[in-house]
Coordinates of C-alpha atoms and ligand atoms in Angstrom, one line a residue:
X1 CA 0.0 0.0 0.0
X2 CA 1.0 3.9 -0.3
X3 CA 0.2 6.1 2.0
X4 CA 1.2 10.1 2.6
X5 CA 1.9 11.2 6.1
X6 CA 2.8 15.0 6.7
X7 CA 5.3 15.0 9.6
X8 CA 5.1 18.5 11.7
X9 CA 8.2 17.8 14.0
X10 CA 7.5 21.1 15.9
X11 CA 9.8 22.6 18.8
X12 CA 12.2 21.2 21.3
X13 CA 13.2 17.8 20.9
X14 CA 9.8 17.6 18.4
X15 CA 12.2 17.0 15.4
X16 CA 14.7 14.5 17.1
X17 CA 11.7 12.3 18.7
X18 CA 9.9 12.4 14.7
X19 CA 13.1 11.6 13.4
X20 CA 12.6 8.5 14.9
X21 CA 9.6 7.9 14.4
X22 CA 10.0 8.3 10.6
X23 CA 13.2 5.7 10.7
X24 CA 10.9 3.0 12.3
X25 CA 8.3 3.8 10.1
X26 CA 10.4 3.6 7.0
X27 CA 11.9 0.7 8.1
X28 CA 8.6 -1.4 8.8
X29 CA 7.2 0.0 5.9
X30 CA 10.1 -1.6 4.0
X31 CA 9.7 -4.8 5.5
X32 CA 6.5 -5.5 4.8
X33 CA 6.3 -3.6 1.3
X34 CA 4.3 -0.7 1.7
X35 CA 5.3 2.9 0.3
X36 CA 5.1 5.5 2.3
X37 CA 5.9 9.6 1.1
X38 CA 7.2 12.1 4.4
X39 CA 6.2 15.6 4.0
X40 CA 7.3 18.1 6.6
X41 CA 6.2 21.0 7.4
X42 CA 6.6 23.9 10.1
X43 CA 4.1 23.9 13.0
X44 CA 4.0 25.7 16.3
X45 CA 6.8 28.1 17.6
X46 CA 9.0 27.8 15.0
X47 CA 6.6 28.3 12.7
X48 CA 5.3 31.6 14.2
X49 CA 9.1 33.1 14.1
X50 CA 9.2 32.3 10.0
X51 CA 5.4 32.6 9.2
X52 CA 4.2 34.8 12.1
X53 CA 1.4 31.8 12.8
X54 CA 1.8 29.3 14.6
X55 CA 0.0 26.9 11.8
X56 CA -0.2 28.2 8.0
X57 CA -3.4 27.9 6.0
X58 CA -1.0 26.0 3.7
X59 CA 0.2 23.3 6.4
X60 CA -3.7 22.9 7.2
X61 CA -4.5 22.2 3.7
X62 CA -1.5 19.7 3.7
X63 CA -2.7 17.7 6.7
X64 CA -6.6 17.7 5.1
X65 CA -5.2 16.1 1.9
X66 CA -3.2 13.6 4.0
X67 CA -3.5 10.1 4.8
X68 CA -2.1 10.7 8.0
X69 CA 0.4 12.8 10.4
X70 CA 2.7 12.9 12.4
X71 CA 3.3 15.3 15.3
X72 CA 6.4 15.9 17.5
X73 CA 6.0 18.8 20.2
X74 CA 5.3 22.2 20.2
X75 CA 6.0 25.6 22.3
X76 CA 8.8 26.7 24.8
X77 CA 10.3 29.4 26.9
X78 CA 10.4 31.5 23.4
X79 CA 6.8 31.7 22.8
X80 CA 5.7 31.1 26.9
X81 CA 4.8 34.9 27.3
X82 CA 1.8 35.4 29.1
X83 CA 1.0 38.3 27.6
X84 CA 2.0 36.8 23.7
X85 CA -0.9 37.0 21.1
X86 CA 0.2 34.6 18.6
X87 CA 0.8 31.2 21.0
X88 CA 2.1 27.4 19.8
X89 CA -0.6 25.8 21.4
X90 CA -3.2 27.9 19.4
X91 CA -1.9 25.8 16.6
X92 CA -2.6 22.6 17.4
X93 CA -6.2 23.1 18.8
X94 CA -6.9 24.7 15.7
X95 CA -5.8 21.3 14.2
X96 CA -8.0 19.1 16.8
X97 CA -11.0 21.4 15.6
X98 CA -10.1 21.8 12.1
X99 CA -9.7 17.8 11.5
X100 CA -12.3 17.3 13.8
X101 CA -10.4 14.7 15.9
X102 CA -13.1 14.7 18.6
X103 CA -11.1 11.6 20.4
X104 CA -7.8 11.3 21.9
X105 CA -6.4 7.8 22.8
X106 CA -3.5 7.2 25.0
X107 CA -2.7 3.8 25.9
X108 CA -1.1 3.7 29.4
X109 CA 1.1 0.7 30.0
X110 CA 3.9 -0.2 32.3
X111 CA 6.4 -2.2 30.6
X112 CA 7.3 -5.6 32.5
X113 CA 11.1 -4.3 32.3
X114 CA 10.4 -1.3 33.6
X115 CA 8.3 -1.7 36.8
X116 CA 10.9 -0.8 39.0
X117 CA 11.0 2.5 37.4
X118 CA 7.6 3.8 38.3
X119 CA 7.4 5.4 41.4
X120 CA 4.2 2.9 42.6
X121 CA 5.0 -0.1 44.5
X122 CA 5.4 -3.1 42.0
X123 CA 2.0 -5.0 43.2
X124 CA 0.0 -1.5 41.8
X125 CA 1.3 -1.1 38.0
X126 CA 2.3 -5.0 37.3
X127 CA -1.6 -4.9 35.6
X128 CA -2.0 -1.7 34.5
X129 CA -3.3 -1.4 30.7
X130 CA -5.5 1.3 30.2
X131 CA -6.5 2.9 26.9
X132 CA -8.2 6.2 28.4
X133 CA -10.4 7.9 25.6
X134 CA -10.4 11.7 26.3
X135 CA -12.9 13.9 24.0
X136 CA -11.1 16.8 22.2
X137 CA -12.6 19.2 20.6
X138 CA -15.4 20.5 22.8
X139 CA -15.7 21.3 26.1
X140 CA -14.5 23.4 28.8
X141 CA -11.7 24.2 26.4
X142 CA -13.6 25.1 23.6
X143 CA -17.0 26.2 25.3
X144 CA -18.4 29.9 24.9
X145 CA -18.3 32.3 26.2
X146 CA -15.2 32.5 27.5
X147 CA -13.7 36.0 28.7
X148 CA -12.5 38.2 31.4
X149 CA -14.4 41.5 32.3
X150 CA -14.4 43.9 35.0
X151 CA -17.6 43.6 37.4
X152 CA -17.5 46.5 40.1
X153 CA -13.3 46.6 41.6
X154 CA -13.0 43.0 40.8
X155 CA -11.2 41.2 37.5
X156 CA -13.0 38.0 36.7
X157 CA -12.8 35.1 34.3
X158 CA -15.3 32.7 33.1
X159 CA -14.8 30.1 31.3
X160 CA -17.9 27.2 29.9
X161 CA -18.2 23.3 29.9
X162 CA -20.5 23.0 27.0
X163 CA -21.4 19.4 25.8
X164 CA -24.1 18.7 23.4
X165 CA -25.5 14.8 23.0
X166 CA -23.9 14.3 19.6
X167 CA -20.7 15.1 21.2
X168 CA -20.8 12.9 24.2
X169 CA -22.3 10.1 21.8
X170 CA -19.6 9.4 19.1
X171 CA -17.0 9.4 21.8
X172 CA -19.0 7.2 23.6
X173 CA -19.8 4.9 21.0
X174 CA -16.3 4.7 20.2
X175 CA -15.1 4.1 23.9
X176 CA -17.5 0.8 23.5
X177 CA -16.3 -0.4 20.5
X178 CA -12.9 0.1 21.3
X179 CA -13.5 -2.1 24.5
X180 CA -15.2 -5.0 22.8
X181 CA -11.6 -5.9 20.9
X182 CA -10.6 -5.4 24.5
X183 CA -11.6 -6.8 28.0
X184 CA -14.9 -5.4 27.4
X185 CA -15.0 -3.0 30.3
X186 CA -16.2 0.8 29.8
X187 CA -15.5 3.4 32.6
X188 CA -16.9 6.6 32.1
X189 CA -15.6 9.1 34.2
X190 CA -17.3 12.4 35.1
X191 CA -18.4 14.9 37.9
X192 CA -22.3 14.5 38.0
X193 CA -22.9 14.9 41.6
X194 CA -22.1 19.0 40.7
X195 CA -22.3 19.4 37.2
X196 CA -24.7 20.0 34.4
X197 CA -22.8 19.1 31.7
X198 CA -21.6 16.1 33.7
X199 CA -25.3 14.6 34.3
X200 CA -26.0 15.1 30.8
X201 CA -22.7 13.2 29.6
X202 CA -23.7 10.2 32.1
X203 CA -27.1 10.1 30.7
X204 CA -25.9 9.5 26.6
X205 CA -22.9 7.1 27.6
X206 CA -25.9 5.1 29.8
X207 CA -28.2 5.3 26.2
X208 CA -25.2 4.4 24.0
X209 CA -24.4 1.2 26.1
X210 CA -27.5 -0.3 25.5
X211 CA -26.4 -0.8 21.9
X212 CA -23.1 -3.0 23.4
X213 CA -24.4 -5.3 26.1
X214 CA -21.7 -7.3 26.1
X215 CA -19.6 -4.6 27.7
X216 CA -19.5 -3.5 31.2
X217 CA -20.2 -0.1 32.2
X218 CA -18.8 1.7 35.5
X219 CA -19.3 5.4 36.5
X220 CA -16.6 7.1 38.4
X221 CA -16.4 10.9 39.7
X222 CA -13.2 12.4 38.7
X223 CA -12.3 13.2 42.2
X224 CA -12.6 9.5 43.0
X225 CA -10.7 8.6 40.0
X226 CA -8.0 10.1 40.6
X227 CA -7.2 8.4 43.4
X228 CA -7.9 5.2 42.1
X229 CA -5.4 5.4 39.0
X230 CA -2.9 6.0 42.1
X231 CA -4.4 2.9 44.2
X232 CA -5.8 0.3 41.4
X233 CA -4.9 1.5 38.0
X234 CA -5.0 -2.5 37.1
X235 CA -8.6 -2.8 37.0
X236 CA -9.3 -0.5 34.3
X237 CA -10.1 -1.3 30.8
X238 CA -11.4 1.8 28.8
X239 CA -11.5 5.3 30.2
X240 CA -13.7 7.5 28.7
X241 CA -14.4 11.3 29.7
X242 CA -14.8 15.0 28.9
X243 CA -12.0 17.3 27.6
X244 CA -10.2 18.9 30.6
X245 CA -10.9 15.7 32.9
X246 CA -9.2 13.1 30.4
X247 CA -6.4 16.0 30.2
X248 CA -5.4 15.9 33.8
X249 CA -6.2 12.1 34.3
X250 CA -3.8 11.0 31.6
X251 CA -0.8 13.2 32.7
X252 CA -1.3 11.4 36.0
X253 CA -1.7 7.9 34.4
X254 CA 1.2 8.5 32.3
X255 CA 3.3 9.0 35.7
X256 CA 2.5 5.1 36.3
X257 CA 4.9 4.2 33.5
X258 CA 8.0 5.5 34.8
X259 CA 8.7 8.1 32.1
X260 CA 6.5 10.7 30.2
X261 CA 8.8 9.7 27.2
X262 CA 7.4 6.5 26.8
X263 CA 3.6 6.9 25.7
X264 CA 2.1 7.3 22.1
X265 CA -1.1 8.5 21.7
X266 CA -3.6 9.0 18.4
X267 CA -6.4 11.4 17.8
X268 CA -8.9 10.5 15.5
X269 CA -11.9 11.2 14.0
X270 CA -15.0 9.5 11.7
X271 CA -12.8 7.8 8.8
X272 CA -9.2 7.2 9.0
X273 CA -7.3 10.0 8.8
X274 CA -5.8 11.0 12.1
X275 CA -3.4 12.2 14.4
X276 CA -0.2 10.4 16.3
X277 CA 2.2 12.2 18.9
X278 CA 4.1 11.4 21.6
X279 CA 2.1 13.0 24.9
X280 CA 5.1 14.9 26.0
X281 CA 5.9 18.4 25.4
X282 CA 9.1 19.9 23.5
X283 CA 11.4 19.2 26.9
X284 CA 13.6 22.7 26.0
X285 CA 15.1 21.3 29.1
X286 CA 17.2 18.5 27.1
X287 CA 16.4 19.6 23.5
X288 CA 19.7 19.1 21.0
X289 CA 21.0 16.7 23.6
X290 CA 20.5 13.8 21.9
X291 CA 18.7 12.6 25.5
X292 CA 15.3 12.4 24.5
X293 CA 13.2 9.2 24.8
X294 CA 12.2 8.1 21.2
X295 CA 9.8 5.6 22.2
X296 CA 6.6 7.7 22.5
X297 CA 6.9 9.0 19.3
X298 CA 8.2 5.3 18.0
X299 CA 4.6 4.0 19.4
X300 CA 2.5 7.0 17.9
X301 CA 4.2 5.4 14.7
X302 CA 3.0 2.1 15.7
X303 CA -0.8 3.4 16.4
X304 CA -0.6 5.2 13.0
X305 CA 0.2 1.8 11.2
X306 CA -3.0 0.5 13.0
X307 CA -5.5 3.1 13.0
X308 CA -5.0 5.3 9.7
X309 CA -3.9 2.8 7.7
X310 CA -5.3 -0.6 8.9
X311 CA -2.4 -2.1 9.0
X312 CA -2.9 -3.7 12.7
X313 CA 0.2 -6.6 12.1
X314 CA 3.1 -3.9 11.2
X315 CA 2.0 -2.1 14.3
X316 CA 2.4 -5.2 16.1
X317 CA 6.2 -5.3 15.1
X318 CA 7.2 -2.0 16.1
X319 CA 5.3 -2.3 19.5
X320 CA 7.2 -5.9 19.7
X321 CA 10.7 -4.2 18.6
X322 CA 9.7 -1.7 21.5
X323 CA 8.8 -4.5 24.2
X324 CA 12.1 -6.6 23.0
X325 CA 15.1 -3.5 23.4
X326 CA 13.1 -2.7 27.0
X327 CA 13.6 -6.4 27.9
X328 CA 17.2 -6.5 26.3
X329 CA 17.9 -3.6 28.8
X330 CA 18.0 -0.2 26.0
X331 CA 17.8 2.8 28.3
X332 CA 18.1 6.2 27.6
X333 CA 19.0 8.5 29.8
X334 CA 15.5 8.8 31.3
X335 CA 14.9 5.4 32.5
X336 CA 18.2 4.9 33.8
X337 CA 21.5 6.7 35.2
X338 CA 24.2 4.6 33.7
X339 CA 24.9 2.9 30.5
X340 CA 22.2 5.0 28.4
X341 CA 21.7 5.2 25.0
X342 CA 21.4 8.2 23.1
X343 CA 17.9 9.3 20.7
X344 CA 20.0 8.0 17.5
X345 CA 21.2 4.8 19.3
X346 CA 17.9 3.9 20.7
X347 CA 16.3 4.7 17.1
X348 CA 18.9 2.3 15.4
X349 CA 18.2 -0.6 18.2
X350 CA 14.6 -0.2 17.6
X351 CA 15.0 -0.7 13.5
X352 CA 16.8 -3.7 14.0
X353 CA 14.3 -5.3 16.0
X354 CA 11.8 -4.1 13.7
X355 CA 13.7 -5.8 10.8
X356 CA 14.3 -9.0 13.5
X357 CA 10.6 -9.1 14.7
Ligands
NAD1 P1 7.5 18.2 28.8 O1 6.7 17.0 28.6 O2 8.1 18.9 27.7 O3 8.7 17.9 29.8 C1 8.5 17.4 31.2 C2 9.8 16.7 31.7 O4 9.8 15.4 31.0 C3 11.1 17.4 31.3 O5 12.0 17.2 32.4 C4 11.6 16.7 30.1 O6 13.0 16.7 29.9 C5 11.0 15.3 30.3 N1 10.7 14.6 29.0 C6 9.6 14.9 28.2 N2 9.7 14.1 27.1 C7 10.8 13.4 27.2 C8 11.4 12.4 26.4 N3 10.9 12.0 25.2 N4 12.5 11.8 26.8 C9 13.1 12.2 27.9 N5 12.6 13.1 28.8 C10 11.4 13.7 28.4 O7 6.6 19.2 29.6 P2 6.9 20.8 30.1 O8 8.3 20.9 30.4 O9 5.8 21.1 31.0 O10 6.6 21.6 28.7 C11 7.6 22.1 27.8 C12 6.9 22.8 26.7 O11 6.2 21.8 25.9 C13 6.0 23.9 27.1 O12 6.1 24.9 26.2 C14 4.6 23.2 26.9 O13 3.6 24.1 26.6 C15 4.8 22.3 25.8 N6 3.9 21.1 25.7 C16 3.6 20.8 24.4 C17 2.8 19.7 24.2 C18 2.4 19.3 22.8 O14 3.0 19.7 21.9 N7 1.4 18.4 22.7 C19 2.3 18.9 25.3 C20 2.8 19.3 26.6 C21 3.6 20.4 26.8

């Protein structure tokens, strides 16, 4: 097959962690005979200092036309101004809106070689698979109005959680059909003991899993949730919830793993197109230090493979290739303080399992 996948490497280590992820994706797509075309393109800070925005009508019309793409990081100290007007981060939710990629999937998993590296006691992560589904594009992020006026002495700020019942329904009927290739277990999490939008989101996902009873479905405040991804992460399936709740719930999840440099995630929408980005941010911190972790990125790859282009068995390889150099004992320089690897050296370990798998 041929596909075309626009790559917008973004900020920070952004380009060093898609690097990567093109390599694997080359080198999988070699393997098992498919063609695939890279086309980059500027996004986010460094395309605000050469374009003056932070993504070009151009680079918009390049990811509509595309069969999928790929995204590194954006933003950083440069463009972190308070008082900026033109911001990275206005870029890519102009990109969840524009696409329409209404669901956000990060798979949280703790690596058998790497339980020791998550700050929870070994008996609390040795389960843990989770595939939260977080809705994207509406919400409290997205929800009008939103502003700040003066009432009287006092500055204030409001901000609205708006969810209508198509929204809450296509994420919900993909949280269920997800699950059902799964262990067939839906927790929807949300705050309806105090809000509005809350009780109406409980009452669709309740509708919608009448049309899958062979999955289970839980309800869990977010407050309660929170700690439970701390106490019992193991016994969740699928995670499904609202915009700014799946936000903060998956940074914490993601802590479970040991490093924020290991986890991949996909945004999609209705059809294929979507996408794939490692859930970190542009680390300016070790950017150009050839430290970064390629592996999220790797497994955005990996998701890409399965969800834009069907190709579920050369996902499989890359996610096995992954699995095998964690098992051999591949490190970089977050996961362990001696004998680390460096981006490039974990990249080249990762294409020769690829090729081995
Ligand atoms: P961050 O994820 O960039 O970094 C947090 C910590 O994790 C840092 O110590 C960093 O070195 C480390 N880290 C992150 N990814 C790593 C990797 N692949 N390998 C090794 N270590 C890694 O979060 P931050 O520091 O809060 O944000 C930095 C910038 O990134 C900010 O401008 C923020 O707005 C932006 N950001 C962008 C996105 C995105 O593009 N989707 C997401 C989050 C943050």
């Amino acid at each position: 097959m041929q596909a075309k996948i626009i790559v917008l490497p973004g900020d920070g280590i952004g380009p060093e962690v898609t690097a990567a992820a093109m390599e694997v994706l080359q080198t999988a797509a070699e393997k098992f005979n498919h063609k695939l075309t890279f086309e980059e393109h500027l996004f986010g800070g460094c395309a605000i200092d050469s374009q003056g925005v932070p993504l070009s009508e151009n680079t918009l019309a390049a990811c509509k036309a595309a069969d999928a793409i790929l995204l590194g990081a954006v933003g950083g100290p440069k463009w972190d101004s308070p008082s900026a007007s033109v911001r990275p981060e206005q870029g890519l939710l102009r990109l969840r809106k524009e696409l329409d990629l209404f669901a956000n999937l990060r798979p949280v998993k703790v690596f058998p070689a790497l339980i020791d590296s998550s700050p929870l006691r070994r008996e609390r992560v040795e389960n843990v698979d989770i595939l939260f589904l977080r809705e994207l594009t509406s919400g409290i992020y997205f929800g009008q109005p939103r502003e700040r006026k003066n009432i009287g002495s006092q500055e204030t700020a409001l901000d609205t959680m708006f969810y209508s019942e198509d929204e809450v329904r296509r994420i919900a009927h993909l949280a269920f059909e997800t699950s059902q290739k799964r262990r067939k277990s839906v927790t929807s999490v949300d705050k309806a003991n105090v809000l509005e939008s809350s009780r109406l989101w409980r009452k669709v996902v309740i509708e919608v899993s009448g049309s899958y009873p062979d999955v289970t479905l839980h309800h869990q405040l977010v407050d309660s949730m929170a700690m439970r991804i701390i106490q019992g992460a193991g016994d969740f399936d699928v995670v499904v919830t609202s915009n700014m709740f799946g936000d903060i719930l998956t940074d914490e999840a993601s802590v479970l793993s040991g490093s924020l440099g290991l986890l991949p995630s996909a945004s999609l929408r209705s059809g294929s197109l979507g996408l794939y980005e490692p859930i970190h941010g542009s680390a300016p911190d070790i950017a150009g230090k050839g430290l970064a972790n390629p592996i999220g990125s790797v497994l955005s790859a990996a998701m890409l493979f399965r969800y834009s282009l069907n190709l579920d068995e050369e996902a499989r390889c890359i996610e096995t290739a992954v699995q095998n150099a964690l098992d051999q004992g591949a490190r970089t320089a977050d996961l362990a303080d001696s004998n680390t690897l460096t981006t490039t050296e974990m990249t080249g370990i990762l294409c020769k399992l690829v090729l081995d798998a």
